[in-house]
Short mmCIF file of C-alpha atoms in Angstrom, two decimals:
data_model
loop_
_atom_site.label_atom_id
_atom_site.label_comp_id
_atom_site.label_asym_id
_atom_site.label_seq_id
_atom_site.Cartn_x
_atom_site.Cartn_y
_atom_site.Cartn_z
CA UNK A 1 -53.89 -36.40 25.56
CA UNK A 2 -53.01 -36.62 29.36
CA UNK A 3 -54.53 -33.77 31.77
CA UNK A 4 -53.20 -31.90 34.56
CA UNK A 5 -54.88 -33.40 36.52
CA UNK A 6 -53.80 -36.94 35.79
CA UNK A 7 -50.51 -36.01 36.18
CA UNK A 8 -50.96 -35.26 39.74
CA UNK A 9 -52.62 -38.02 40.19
CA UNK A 10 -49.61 -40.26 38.65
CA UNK A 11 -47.02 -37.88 40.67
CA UNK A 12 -49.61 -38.46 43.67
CA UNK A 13 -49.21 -34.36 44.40
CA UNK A 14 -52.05 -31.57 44.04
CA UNK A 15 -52.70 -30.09 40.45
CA UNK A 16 -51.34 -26.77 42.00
CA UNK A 17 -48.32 -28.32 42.73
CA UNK A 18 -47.62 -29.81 39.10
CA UNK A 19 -48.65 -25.88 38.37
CA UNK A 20 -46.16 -24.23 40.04
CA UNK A 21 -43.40 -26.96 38.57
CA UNK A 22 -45.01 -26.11 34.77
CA UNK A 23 -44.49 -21.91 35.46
CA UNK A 24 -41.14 -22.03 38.03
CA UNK A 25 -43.22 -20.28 40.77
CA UNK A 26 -43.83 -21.15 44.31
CA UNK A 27 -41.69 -23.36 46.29
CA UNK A 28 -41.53 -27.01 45.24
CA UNK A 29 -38.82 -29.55 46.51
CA UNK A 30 -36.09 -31.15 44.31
CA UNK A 31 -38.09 -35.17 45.05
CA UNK A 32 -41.48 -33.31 44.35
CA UNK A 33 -40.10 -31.85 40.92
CA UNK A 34 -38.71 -34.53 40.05
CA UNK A 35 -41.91 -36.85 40.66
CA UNK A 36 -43.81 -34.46 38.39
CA UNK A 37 -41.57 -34.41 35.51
CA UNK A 38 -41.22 -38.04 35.70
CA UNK A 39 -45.40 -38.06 35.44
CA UNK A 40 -45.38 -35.87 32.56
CA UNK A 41 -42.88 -38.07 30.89
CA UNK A 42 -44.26 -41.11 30.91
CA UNK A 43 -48.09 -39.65 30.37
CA UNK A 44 -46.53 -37.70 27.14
CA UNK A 45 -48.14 -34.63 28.91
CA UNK A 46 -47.96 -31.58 26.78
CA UNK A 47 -48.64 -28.35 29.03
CA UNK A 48 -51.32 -25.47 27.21
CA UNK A 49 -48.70 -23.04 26.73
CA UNK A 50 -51.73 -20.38 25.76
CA UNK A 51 -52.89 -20.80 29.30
CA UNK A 52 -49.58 -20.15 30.87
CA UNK A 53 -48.87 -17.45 28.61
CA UNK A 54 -52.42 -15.72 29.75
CA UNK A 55 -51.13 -16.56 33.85
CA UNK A 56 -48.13 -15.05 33.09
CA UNK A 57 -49.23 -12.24 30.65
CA UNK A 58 -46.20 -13.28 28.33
CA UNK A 59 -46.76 -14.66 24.58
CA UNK A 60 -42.86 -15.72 24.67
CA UNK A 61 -42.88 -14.04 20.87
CA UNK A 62 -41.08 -11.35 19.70
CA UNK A 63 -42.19 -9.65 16.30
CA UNK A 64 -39.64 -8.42 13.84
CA UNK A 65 -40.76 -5.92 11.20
CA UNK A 66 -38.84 -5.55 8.03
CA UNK A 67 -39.59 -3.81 4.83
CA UNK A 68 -38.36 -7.50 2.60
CA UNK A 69 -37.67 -10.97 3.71
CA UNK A 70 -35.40 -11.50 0.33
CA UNK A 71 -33.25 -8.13 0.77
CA UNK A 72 -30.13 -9.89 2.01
CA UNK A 73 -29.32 -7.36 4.44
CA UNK A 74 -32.92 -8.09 6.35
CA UNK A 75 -32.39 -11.91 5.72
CA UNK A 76 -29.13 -11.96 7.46
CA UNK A 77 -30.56 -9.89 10.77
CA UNK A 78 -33.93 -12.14 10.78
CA UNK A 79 -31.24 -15.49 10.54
CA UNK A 80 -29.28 -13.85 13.96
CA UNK A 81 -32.09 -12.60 15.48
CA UNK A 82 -34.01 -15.59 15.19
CA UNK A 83 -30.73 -17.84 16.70
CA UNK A 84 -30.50 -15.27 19.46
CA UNK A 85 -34.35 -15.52 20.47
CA UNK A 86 -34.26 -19.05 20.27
CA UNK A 87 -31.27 -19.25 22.82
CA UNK A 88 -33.69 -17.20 25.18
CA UNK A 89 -36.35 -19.11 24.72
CA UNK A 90 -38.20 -17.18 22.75
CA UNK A 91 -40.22 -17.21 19.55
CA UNK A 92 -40.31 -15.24 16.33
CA UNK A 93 -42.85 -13.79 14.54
CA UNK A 94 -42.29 -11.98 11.08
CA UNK A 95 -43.68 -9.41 9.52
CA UNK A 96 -42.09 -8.26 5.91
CA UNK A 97 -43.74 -5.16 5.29
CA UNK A 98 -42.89 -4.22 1.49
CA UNK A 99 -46.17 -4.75 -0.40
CA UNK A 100 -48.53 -3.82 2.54
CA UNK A 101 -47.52 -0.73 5.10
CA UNK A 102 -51.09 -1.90 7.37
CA UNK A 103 -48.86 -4.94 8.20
CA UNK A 104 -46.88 -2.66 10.44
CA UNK A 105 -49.50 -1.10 12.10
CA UNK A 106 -51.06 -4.71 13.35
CA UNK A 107 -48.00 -5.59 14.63
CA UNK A 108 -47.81 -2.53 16.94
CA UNK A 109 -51.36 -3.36 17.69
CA UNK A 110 -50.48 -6.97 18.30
CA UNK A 111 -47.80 -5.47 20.81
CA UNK A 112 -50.24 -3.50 22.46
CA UNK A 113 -52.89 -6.57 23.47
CA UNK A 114 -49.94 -8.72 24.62
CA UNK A 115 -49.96 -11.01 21.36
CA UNK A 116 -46.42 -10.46 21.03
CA UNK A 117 -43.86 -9.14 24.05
CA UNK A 118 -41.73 -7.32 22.23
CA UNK A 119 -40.74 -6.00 18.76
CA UNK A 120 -37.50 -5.48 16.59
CA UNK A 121 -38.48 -2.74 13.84
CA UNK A 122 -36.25 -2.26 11.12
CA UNK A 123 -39.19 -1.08 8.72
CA UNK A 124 -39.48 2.05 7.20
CA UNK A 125 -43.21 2.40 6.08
CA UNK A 126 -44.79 3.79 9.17
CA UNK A 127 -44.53 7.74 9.89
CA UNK A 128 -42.31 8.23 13.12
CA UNK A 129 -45.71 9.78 14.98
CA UNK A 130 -47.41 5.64 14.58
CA UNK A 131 -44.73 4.50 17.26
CA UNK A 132 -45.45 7.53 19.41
CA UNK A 133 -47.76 6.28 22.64
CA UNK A 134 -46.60 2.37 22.16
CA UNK A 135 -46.22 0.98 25.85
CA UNK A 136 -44.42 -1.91 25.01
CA UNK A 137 -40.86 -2.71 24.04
CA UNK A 138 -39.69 -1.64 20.70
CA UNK A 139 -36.03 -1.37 19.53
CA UNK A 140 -35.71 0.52 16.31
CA UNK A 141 -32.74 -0.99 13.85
CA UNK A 142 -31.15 1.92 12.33
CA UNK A 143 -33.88 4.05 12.53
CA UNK A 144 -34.43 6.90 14.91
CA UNK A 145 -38.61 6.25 16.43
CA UNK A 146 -38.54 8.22 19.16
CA UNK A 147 -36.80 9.31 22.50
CA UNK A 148 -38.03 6.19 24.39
CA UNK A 149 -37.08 3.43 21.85
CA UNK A 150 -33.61 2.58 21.46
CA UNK A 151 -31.51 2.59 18.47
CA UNK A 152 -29.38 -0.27 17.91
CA UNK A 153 -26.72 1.17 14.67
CA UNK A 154 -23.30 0.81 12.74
CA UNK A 155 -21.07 3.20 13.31
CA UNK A 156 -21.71 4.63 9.80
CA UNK A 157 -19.41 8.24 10.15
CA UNK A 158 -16.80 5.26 10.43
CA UNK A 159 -18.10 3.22 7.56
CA UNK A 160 -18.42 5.96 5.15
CA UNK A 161 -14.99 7.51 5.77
CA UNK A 162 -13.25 3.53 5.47
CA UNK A 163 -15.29 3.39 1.81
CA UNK A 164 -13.74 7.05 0.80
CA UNK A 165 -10.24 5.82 1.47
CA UNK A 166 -10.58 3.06 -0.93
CA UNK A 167 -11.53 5.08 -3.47
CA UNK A 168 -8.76 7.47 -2.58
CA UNK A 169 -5.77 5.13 -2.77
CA UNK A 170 -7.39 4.12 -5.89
CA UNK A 171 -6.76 7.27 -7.43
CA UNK A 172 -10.64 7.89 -7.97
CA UNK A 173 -11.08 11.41 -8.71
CA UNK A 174 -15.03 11.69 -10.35
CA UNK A 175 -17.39 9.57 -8.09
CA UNK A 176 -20.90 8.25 -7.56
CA UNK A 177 -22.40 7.48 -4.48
CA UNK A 178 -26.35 6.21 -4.17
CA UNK A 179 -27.75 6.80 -0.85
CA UNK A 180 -31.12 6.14 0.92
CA UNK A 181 -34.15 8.51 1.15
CA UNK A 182 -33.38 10.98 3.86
CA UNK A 183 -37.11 11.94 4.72
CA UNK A 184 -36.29 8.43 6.99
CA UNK A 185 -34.57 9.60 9.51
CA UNK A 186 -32.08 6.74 10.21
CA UNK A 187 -28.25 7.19 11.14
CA UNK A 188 -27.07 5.33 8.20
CA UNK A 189 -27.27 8.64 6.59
CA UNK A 190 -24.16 9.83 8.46
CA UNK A 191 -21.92 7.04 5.97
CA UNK A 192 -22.77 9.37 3.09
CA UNK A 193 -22.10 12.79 4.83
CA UNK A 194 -18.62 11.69 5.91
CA UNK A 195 -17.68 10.49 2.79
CA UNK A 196 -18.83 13.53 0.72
CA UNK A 197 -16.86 15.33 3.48
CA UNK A 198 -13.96 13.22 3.16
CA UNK A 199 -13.72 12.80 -0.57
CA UNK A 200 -14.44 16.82 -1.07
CA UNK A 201 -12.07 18.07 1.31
CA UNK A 202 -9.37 15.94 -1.25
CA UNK A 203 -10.52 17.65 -4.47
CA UNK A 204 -12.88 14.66 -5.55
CA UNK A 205 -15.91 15.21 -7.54
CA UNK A 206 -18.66 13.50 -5.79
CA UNK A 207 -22.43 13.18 -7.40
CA UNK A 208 -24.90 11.76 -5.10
CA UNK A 209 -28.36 9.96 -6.23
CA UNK A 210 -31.31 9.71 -3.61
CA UNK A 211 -33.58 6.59 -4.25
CA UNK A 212 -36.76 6.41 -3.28
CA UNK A 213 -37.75 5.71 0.51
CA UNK A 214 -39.33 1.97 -0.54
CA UNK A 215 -36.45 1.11 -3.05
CA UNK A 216 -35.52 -2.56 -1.96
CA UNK A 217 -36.16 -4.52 -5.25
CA UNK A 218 -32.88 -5.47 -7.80
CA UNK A 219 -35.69 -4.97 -10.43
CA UNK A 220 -35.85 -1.20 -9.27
CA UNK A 221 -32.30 -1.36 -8.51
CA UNK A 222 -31.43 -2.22 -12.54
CA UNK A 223 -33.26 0.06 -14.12
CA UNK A 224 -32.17 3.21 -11.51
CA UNK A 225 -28.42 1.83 -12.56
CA UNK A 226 -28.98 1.54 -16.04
CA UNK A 227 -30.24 5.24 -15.64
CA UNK A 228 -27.23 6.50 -13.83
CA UNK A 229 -24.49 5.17 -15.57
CA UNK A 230 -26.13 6.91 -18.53
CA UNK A 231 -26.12 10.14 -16.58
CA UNK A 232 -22.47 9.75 -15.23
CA UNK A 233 -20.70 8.54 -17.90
CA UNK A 234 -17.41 9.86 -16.34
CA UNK A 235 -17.53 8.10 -13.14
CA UNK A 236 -14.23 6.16 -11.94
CA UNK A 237 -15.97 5.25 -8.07
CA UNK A 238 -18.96 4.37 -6.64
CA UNK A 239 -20.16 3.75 -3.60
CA UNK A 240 -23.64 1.93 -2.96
CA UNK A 241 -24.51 -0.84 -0.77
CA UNK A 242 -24.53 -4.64 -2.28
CA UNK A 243 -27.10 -5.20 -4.17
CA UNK A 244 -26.90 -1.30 -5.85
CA UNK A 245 -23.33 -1.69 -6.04
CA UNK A 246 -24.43 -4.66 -8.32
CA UNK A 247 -26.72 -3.88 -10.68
CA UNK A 248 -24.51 -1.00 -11.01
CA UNK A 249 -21.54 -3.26 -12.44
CA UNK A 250 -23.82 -5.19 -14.53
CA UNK A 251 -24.53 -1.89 -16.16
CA UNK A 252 -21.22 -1.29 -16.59
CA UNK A 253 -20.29 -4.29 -17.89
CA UNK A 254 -23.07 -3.76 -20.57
CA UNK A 255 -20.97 -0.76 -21.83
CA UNK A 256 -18.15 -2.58 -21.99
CA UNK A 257 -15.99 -1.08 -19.07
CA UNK A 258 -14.14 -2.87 -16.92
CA UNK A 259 -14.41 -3.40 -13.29
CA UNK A 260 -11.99 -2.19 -11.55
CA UNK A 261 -9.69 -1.26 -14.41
CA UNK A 262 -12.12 1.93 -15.38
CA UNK A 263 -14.70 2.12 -12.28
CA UNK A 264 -13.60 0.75 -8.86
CA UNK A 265 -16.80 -0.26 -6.41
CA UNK A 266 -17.19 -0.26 -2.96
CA UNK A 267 -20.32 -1.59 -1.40
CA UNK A 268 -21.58 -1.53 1.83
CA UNK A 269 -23.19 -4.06 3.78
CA UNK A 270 -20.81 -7.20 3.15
CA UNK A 271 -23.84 -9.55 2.98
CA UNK A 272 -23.84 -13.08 0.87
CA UNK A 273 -24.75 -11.52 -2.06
CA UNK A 274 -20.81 -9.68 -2.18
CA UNK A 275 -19.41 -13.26 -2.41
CA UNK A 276 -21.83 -15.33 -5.15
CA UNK A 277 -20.73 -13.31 -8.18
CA UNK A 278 -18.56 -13.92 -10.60
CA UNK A 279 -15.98 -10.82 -9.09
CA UNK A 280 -16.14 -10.44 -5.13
CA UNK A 281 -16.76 -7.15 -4.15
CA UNK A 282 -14.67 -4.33 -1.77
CA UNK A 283 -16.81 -4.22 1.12
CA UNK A 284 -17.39 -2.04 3.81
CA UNK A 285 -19.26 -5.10 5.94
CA UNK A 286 -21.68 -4.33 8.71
CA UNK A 287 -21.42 -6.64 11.82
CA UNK A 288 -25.10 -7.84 10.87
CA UNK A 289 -25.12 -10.76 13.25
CA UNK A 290 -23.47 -8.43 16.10
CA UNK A 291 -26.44 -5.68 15.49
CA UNK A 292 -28.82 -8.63 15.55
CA UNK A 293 -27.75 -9.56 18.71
CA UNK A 294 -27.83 -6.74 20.17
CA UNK A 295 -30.95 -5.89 19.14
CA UNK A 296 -32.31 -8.83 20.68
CA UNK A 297 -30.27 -9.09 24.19
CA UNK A 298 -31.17 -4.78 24.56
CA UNK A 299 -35.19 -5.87 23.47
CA UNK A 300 -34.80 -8.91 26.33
CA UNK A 301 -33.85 -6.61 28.89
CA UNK A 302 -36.93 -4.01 28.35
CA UNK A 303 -39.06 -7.21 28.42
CA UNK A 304 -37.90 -7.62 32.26
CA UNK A 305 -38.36 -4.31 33.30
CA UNK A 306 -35.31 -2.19 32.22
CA UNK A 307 -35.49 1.32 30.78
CA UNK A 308 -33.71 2.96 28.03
CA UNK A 309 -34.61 6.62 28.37
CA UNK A 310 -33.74 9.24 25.69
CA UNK A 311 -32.43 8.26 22.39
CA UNK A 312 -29.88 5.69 22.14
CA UNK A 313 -27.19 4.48 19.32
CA UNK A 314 -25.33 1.86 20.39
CA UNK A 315 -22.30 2.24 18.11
CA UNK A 316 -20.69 -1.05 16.52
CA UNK A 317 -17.56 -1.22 14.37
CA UNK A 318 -16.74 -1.73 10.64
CA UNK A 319 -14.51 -4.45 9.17
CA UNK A 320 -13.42 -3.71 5.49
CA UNK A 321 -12.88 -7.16 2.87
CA UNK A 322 -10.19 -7.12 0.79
CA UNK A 323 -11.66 -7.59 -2.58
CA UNK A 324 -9.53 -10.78 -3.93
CA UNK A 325 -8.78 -12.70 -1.32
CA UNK A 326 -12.07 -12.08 0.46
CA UNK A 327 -10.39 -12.39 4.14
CA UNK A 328 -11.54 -10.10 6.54
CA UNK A 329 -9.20 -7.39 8.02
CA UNK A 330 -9.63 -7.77 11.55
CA UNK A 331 -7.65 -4.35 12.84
CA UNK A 332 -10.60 -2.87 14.31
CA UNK A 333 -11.54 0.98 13.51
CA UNK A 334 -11.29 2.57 16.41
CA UNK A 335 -14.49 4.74 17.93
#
């Protein structure tokens, strides 16, 4: 493998001058570049990117922490967040933190000795206080971490009032809806306030299950639905995100009722999964690749310097799927 040094010999410049063409410092002229990069060319010279990543104190890697890889909610954002950091130029590094909550933690402590410049977390293992004292950037995914770290979220008030309308022009009067644990504080809770608000205030029954704050397995998912339709035999709605929403029908199907004839379902999310099955699903959809984006672009910016002070949610619309022909409604909600 060529050297650094034989490339400035090739280029007949100084090794500081191939140097400042490899890191895009220093003044070099357009022949002199072009002499250099011509030399590393033809030598097949690969530059140690470890030793301009110590010069410049920059790993070029951003972490993103999830709780599951397969949830397809967290496999959609890690396929647009990956694109996105790619585009920049930068490299990702992920961390699915389901069967081990220490994961987490070394990936704030890999932030903190410069292993990686940045991180997306959309985990919820670690206690709030874990992030508190982190120096680096950190943008939460619809979770609130702390004053300093900004929240990149769906507009859920908005999503949870679209998904009670549904069920109100379907004449749903006795409903379900199956939320996540609220000791994580995370705006996505405000979907299920509005729509117990909104389905209340127009004499619906509502009944609302809780799951548990590390529920993302359709194993777990099964066996809560096969519980619940048990409990709420009565139902005619329900309102869960995908992959709830269908283990919930599967149930239902197993005692013989028909969906939607006897229950309608909304989900939320509008990931693959709504699609594959043999009925497609009403969706509320999340803009998952515009929240990955943004998540990334916001993350960039606190790389080079910016500061997001206090705590943020950067609000993104709602798009609701029509449940046979699958086409997405694209009349906007408005903020």
């Amino acid at each position: 493998m060529a050297s650094i040094k034989e490339v400035a010999q090739k280029a007949g410049v100084g090794v500081g001058t191939v140097s400042r063409v490899l890191n895009s410092t220093g003044y070099v002229s357009d022949e002199t570049r072009i002499k250099v990069e011509t030399a590393m060319k033809e030598l097949n010279y690969i530059p140690n990117e470890l030793a301009r990543n110590l010069l410049s104190k920059k790993s070029g890697i951003v972490a993103i922490i999830i709780p599951k890889i397969s949830h397809p909610f967290f496999a959609e954002v890690v396929l647009y967040a990956e694109a996105e950091l790619m585009k920049k130029g930068y490299k990702t590094m992920i961390c699915s933190t389901y069967s081990e909550q220490n994961y987490e933690k070394e990936y704030i402590n890999m932030l903190n000795r410069h292993i990686v410049d940045g991180i997306i977390a959309g985990s919820h293992m670690l206690d709030f206080e874990e992030y508190q004292g982190v120096q680096g950037p950190i943008v939460a995914l619809d979770r609130f971490l702390g004053e300093n770290i900004p929240v990149v979220s769906t507009n859920h008030k908005i999503g949870g009032k679209l998904a009670a309308e549904e069920l109100v022009r379907n004449n749903c009067r006795c409903v379900l809806q199956i939320q996540g644990a609220r000791v994580v504080d995370s705006p996505s809770h405000e979907r299920h306030y509005e729509f117990e608000r909104y389905m209340k205030k127009r004499g619906v029954t509502v009944y609302s299950h809780e799951m548990d704050w590390n529920d993302f397995d359709y194993g777990q998912y099964d066996v809560m639905a096969d519980m619940l339709m048990d409990k709420y035999p009565d139902i005619d709605g329900i309102f869960a995100v995908d992959m709830v929403a269908i283990a919930c029908i599967r149930q239902l199907l197993k005692r013989k009722k028909k969906v939607p004839r006897d229950v309608k379902v909304v989900a939320y999310d509008g990931t693959y999964v709504a699609k594959v099955g043999v009925m497609n699903l009403t969706v509320v959809q999340q803009p998952i690749e515009e929240l990955a984006k943004r998540a990334v672009n916001i993350l960039l910016n606190m790389i080079q310097g910016k500061k997001y002070h206090n705590k943020k949610v950067h609000l993104l619309p709602h798009r609701k799927k029509d449940a046979h022909t699958n086409k997405t409604n694209n009349r906007l909600p408005s903020q």
